[in-house]
Coordinates of C-alpha atoms in Angstrom, one line a residue:
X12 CA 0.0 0.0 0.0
X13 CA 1.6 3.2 -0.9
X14 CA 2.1 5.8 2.3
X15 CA -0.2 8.8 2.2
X16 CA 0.9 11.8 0.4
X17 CA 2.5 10.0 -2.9
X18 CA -0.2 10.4 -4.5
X19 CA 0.2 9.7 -8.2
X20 CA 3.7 9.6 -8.6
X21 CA 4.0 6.6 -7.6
X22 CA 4.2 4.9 -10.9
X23 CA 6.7 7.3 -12.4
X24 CA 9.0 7.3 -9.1
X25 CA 9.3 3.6 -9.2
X26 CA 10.4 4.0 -13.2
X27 CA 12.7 6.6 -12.4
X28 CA 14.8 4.7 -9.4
X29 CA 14.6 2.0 -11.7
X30 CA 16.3 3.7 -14.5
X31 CA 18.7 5.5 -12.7
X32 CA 19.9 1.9 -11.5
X33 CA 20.4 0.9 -14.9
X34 CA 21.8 4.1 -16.3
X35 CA 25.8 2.7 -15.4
X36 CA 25.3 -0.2 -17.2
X37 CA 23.2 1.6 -20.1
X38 CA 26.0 4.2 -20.6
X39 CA 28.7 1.5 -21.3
X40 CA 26.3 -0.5 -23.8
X41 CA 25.6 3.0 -25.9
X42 CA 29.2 4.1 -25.9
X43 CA 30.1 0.5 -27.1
X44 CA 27.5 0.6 -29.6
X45 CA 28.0 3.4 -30.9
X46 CA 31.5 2.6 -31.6
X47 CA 31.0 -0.6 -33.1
X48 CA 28.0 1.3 -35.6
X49 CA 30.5 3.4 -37.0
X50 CA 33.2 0.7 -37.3
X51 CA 30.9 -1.4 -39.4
X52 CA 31.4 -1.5 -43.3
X53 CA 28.4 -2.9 -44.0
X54 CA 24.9 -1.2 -44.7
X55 CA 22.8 -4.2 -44.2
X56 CA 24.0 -4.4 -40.3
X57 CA 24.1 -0.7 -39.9
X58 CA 20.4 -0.3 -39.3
X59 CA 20.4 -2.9 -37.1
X60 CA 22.9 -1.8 -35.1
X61 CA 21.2 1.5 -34.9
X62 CA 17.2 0.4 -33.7
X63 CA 19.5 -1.1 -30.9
X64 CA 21.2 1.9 -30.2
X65 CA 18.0 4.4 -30.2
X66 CA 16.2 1.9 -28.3
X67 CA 19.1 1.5 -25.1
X68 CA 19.5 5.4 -25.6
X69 CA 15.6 6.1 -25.1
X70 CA 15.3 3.8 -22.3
X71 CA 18.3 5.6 -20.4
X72 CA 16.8 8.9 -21.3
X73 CA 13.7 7.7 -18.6
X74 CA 11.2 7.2 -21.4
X75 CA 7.8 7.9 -19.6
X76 CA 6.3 3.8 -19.5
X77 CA 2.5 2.9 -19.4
X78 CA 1.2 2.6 -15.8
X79 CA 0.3 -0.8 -14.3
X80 CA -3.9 -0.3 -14.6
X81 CA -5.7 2.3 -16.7
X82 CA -6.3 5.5 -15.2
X83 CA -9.8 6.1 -14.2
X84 CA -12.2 9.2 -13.1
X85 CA -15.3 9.1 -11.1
X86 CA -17.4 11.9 -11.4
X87 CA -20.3 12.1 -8.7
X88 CA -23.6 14.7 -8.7
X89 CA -22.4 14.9 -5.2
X90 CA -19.0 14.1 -3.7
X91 CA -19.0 13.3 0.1
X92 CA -14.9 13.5 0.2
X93 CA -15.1 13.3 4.5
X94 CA -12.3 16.5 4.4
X95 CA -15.0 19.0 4.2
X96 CA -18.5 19.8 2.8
X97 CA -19.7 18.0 0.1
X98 CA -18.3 18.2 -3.3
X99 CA -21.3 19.4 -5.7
X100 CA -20.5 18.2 -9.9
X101 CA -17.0 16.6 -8.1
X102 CA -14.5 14.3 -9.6
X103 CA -12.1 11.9 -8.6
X104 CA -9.0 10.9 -10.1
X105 CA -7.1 7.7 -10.1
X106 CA -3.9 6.6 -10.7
X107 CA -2.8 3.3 -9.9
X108 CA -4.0 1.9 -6.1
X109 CA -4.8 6.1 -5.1
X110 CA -6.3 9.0 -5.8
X111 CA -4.3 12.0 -7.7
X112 CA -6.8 14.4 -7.7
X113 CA -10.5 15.6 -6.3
X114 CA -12.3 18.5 -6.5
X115 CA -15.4 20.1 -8.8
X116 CA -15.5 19.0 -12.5
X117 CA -14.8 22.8 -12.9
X118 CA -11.5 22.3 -11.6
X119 CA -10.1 18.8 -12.4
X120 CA -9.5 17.8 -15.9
X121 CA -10.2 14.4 -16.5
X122 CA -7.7 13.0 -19.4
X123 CA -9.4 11.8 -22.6
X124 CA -8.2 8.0 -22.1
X125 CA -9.3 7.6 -18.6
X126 CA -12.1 5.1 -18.1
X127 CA -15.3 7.5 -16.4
X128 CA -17.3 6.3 -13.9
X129 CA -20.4 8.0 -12.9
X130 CA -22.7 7.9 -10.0
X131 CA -25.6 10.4 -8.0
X132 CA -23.4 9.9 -5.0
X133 CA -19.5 9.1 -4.4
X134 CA -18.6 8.2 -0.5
X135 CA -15.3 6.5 0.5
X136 CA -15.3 3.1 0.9
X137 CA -17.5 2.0 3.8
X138 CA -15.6 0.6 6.9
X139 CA -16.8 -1.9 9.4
X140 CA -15.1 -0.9 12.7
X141 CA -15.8 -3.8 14.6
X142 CA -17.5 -7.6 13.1
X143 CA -16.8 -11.2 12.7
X144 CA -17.2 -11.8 8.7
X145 CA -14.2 -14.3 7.8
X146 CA -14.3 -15.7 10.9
X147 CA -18.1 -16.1 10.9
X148 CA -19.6 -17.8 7.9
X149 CA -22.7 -17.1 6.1
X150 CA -24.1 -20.6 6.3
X151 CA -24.1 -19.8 10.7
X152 CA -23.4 -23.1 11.6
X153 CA -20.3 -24.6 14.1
X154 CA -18.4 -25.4 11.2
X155 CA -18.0 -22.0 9.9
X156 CA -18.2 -20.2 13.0
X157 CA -15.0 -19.3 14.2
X158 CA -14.9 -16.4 15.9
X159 CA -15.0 -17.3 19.7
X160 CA -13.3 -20.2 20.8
X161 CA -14.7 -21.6 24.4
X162 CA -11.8 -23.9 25.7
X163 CA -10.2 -20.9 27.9
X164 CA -11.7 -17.5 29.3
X165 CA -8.5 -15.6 28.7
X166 CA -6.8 -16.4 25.3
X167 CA -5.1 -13.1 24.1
X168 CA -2.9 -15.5 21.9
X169 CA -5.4 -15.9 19.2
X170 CA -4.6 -14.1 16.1
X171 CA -7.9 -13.1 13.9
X172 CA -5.2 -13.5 10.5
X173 CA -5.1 -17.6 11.4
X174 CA -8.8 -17.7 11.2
X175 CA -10.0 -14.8 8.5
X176 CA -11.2 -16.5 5.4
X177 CA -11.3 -13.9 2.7
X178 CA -13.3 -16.7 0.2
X179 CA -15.9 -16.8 2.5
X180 CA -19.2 -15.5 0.9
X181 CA -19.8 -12.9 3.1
X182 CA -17.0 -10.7 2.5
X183 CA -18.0 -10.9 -1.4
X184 CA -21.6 -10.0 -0.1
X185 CA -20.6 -6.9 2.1
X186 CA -17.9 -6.0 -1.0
X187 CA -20.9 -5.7 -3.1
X188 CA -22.4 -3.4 -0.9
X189 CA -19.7 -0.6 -0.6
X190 CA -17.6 -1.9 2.4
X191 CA -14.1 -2.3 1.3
X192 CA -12.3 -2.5 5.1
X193 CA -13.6 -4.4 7.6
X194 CA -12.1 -4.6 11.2
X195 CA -13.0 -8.2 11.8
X196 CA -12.0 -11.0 14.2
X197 CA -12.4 -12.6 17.7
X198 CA -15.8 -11.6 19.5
X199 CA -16.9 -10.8 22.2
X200 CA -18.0 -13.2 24.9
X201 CA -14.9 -14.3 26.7
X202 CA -12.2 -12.2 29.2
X203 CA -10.0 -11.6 26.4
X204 CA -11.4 -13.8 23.6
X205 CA -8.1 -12.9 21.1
X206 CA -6.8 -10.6 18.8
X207 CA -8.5 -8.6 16.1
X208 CA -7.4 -7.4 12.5
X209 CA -8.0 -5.5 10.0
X210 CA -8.6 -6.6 5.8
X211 CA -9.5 -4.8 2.8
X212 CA -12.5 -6.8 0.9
X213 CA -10.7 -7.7 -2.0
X214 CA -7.9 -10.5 -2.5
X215 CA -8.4 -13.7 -2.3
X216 CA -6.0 -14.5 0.2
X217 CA -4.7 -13.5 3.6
X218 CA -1.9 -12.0 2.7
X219 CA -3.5 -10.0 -0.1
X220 CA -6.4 -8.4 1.9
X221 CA -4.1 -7.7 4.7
X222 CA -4.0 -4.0 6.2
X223 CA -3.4 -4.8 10.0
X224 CA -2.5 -8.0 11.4
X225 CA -3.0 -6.9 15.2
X226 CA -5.0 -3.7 15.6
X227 CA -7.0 -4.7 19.2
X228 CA -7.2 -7.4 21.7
X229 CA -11.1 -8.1 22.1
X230 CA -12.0 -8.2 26.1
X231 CA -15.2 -8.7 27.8
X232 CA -17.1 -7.2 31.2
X233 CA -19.9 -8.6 32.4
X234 CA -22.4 -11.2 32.5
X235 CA -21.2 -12.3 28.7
X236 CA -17.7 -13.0 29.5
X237 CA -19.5 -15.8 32.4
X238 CA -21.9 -17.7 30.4
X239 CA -19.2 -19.8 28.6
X240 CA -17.1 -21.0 31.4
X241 CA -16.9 -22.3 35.0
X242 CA -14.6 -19.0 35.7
X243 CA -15.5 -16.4 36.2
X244 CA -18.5 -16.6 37.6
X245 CA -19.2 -12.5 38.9
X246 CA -18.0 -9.5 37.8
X247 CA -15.4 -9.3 40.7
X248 CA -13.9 -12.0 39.4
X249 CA -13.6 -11.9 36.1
X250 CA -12.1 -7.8 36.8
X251 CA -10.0 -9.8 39.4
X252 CA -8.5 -12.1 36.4
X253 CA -7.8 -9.8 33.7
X254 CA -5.8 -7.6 36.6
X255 CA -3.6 -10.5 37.5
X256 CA -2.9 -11.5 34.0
X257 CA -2.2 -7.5 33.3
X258 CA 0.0 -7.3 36.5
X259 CA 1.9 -11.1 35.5
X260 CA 2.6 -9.0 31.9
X261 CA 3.8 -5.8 33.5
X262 CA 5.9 -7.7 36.2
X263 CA 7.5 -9.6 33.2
X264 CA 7.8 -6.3 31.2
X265 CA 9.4 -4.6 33.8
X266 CA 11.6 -7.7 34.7
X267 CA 13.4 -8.0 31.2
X268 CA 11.7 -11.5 30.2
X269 CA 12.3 -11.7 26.7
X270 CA 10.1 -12.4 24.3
X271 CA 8.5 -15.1 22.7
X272 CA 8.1 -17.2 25.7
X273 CA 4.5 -16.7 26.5
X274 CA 2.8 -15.6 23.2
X275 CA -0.5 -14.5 25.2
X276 CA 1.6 -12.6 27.3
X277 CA 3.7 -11.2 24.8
X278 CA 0.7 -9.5 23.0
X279 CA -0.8 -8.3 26.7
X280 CA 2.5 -6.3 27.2
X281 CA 1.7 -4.7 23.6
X282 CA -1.2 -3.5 25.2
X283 CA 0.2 -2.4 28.3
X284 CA 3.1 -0.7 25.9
X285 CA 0.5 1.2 23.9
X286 CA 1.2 -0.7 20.5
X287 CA -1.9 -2.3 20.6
X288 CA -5.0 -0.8 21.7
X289 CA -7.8 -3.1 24.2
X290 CA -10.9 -3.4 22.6
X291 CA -13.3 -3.8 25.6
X292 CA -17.0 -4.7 25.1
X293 CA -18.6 -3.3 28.4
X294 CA -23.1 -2.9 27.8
X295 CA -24.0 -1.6 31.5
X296 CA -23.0 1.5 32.6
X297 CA -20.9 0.4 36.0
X298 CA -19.1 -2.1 33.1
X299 CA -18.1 0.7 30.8
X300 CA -17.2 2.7 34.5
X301 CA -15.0 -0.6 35.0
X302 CA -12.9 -0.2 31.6
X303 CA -12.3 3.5 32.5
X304 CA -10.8 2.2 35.9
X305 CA -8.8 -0.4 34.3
X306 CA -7.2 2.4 32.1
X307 CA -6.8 4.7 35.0
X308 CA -4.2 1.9 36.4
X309 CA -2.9 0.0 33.4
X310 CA -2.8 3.3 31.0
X311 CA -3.5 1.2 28.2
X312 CA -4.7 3.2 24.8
X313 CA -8.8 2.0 25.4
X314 CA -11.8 1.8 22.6
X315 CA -15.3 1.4 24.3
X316 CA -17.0 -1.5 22.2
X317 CA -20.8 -2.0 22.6
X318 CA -21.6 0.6 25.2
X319 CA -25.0 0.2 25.2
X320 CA -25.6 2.3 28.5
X321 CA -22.8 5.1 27.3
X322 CA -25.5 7.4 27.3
X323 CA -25.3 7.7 30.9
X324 CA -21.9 7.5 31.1
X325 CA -21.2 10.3 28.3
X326 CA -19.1 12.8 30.8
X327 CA -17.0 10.2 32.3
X328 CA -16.3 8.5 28.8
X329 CA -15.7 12.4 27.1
X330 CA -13.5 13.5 30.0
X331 CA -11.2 9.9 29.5
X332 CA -11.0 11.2 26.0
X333 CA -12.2 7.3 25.1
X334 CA -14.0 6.8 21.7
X335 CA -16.9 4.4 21.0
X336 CA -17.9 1.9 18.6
X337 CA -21.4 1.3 19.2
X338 CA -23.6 -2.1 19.3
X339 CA -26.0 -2.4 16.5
X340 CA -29.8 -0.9 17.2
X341 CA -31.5 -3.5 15.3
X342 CA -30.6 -6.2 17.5
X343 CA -33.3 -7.2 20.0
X344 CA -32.6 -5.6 23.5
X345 CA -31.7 -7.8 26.2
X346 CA -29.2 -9.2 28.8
X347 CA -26.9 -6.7 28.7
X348 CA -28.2 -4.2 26.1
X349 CA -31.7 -4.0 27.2
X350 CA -31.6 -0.2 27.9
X351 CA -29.8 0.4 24.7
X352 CA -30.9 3.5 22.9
X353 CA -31.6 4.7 19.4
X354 CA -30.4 8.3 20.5
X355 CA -26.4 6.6 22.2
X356 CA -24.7 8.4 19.3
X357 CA -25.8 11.6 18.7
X358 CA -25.4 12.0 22.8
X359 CA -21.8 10.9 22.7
X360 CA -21.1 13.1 19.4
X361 CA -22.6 16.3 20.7
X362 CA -20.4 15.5 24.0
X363 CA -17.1 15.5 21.6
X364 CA -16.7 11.5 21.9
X365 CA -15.5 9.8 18.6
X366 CA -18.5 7.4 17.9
X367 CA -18.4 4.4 14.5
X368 CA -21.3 2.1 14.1
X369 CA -20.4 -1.3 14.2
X370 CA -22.6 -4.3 13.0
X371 CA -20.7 -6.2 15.9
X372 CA -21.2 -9.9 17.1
X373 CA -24.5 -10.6 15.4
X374 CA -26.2 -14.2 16.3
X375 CA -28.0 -13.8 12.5
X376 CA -26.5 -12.8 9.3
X377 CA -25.7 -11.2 7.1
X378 CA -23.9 -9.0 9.4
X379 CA -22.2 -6.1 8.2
X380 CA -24.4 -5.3 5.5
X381 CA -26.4 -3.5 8.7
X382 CA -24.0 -1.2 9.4
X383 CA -25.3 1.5 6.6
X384 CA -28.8 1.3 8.2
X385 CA -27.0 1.5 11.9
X386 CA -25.8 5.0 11.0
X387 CA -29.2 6.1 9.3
X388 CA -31.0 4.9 12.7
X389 CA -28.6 7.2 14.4
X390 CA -29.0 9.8 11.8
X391 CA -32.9 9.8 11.9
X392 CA -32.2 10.2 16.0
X393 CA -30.0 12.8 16.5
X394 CA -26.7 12.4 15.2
X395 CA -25.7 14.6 12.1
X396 CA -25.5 13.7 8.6
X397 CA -21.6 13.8 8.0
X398 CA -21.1 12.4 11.3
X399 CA -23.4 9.8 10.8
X400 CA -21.2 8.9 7.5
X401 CA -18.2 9.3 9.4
X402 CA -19.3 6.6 11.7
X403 CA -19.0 4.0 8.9
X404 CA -15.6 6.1 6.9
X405 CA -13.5 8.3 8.3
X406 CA -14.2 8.3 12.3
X407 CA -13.9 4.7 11.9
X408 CA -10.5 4.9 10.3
X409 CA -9.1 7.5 12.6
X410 CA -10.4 4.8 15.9
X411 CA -8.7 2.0 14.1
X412 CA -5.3 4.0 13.5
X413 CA -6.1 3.4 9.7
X414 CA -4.4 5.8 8.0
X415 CA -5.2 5.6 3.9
X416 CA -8.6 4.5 3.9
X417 CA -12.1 7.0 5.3
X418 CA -11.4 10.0 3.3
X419 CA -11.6 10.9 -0.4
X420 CA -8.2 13.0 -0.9
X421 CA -5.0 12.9 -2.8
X422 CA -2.7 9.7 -1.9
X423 CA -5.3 8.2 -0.3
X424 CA -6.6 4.7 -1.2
X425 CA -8.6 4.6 -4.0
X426 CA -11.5 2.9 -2.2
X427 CA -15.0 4.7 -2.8
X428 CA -18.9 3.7 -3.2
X429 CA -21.1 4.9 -5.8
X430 CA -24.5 5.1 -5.0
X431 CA -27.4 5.9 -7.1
X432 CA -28.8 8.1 -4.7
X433 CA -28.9 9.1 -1.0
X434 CA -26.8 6.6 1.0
X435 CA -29.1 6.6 3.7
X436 CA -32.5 5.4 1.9
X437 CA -33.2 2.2 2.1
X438 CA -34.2 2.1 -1.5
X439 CA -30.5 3.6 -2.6
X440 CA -28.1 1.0 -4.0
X441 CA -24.3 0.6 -4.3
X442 CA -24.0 0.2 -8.2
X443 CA -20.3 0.3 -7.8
X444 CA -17.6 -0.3 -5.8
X445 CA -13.6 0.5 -6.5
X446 CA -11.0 -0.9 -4.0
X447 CA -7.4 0.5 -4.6
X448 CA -8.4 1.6 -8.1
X449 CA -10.1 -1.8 -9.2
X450 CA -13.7 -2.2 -10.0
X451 CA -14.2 -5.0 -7.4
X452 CA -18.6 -4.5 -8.1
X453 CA -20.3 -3.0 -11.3
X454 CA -23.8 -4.8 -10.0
X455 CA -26.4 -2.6 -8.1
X456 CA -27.4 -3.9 -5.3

């Protein structure tokens, strides 16, 4: 992935380092040729001799070559680019995996060979901030369920990437409907249930669709870290357990144990470092009061996941400076969410608390496809328009430390959604979808 701000000079920065590393070798070919053109008697080799010559000469020279994918241009009856208002006639440029260039068709020339692309509305490339689909399967039975293993309460060791399928239907599915990133892995329902990661929807292998290997370590307060196992059985407990693993880490931290010994460990004292953020799903309001304590004394980098009850709990949770990726409305209330809220988000967001809308540990599928009409719930109930996008693009991004994905803007990924009409209404489709420049869905659905 190229780094942000290279935008689309990419292509001819990689031919120019290129030539420049053949230029030695290329000046001692052309001198020899040239010598051995003139030497030569004979008319029949001369021209030979010479389309050789021309050729190593015009190669040297850094002859522009043809970049790897066509250049495209997406031009949008309205542009939501994330970095300010709304783009009105906009256009998008792109050139190789990113965007060159965005602003109104007034201003941005698109070239005559570029492929066009048009759509009523343009958004980035929907993010997921917090799901299960790779892990979970669309068929939702045990042997495609993989997302919370029940042998152990406390398993920080488990690594999302060893389980994410990227041929599982479901991520094709959720492609098709504008998300290209999705912050998937190990759910909730256990002390520390394992690690999560982050993949782009496209590639057909791990490796491929791989844009964070580690980016939290999934925890659990409350009643839904006890169902599954004879321990812990309270919430005292269970707090007790996760402080004496965090206190064994720190002790062995602070002792010089190297590395590698105790992987579960290992990735706790990430944690503890601030490398790795804890992802903790707390519903009830003395739960989320419990995270904010467990900062206070470990000083770990915290994301509030769930937070059902955050509503009373929005001046503690703005004054930890703590964002929030909120539990799905359109799941049934109960257990632990039964006071959840249709109004959560707009609180949080007019208290200055980052909020993204998460389609989270669903017991039905699809999943993620939900996570569009999460926002427009929260939209129709107080939160703003752009933040309610935000939720789902660029405040999602900026939770999960994802840097070139969110926002419409020069050298970022070329990752958008085009919609053929409001984003929010139900009857709107996502006709296309581009992820790093490719057209990964030309279908509306």
């Amino acid at each position: 992935m190229p780094p942000a701000g290279t935008g689309s000079t990419t292509g001819r920065l990689s031919t120019s380092m290129s030539n420049t590393c053949l230029a030695p070798s290329l000046l001692s070919v052309c001198f020899r040729l040239s010598t051995e053109y003139f030497a030569m008697s004979t008319s029949r080799l001369r021209p030979r001799c010479l389309s050789v010559l021309l050729a190593a000469l015009l190669l040297w020279g850094g002859l522009p070559t043809a970049s790897a994918q066509p250049q495209r241009a997406v031009r949008a009856d309205t542009l939501y680019t994330m970095t300010g208002d709304p783009i009105e006639n906009g256009v998008v440029l792109i050139e190789n995996e990113t965007i060159a260039a965005v602003g109104p068709a007034s201003e941005v020339d698109v070239p005559a060979s570029a492929e066009v692309h048009k759509a009523s509305v343009v958004t980035p490339g929907l993010i997921d901030p917090r799901g299960t689909v790779g892990l979970s399967g669309i068929y939702n039975v045990p042997a495609d369920q993989d997302q919370l293993d029940t042998s152990e309460p406390m398993q920080p060791a488990l690594r999302a990437l060893d389980a994410y399928n990227p041929r599982e239907q479901l991520v094709s599915f959720v492609q098709q409907l504008g998300f290209t990133t999705v912050h998937t892995g190990h759910a909730p329902g256990a002390l520390i249930s394992g690690q999560t990661a982050t993949f782009s929807t496209a590639g057909t292998t791990v490796e491929a669709s791989l844009r964070d290997s580690i980016t939290t370590v999934a925890f659990t307060l409350g009643p839904d870290a006890q169902a599954r196992f004879e321990s812990p059985g309270t919430r005292a407990k269970g707090v007790a357990m996760l402080r004496q693993a965090l206190h064994d880490a720190q002790a062995a931290m602070d002792g010089g144990e190297p590395e590698g010994g105790d992987l579960g460990q290992d990735v706790l004292q990430d944690v503890l470092r601030g490398e790795v953020p804890a992802l903790i799903t707390a519903h009830r309001a003395h739960d989320i009061q419990t995270a904010l304590r467990l900062q206070e004394e470990f000083g770990f980098d915290l994301i509030l996941d769930g937070a059902a009850e955050a509503y009373l709990m929005t001046e503690e949770i703005a004054e930890a400076d703590v964002p929030v990726i909120l539990h799905p409305t359109m799941a049934r209330p109960s257990g632990t969410t039964q006071n959840a809220a249709f109004t959560t988000a707009g609180v949080l967001h007019d208290a200055g608390v980052p909020v993204a809308i998460q389609t989270g540990w669903e017991p039905y599928v699809p999943k993620t496809r939900i996570a569009l009409y999460e926002a427009a719930i929260a939209m129709a109930h107080g939160l703003p328009r752009e933040a309610a996008l935000a939720s789902i693009t660029r405040e999602a991004a900026e939770i999960l430390g994802l840097e070139s994905v969110g926002t419409v803007a020069p050298g970022q990924r070329a990752d958008l959604a085009l919609f053929d009409g409001d984003p929010f209404e139900y009857t709107t489709h996502v006709c296309t979808v581009l992820s790093g420049g490719e057209v990964v869905s030309d279908e509306c659905k």
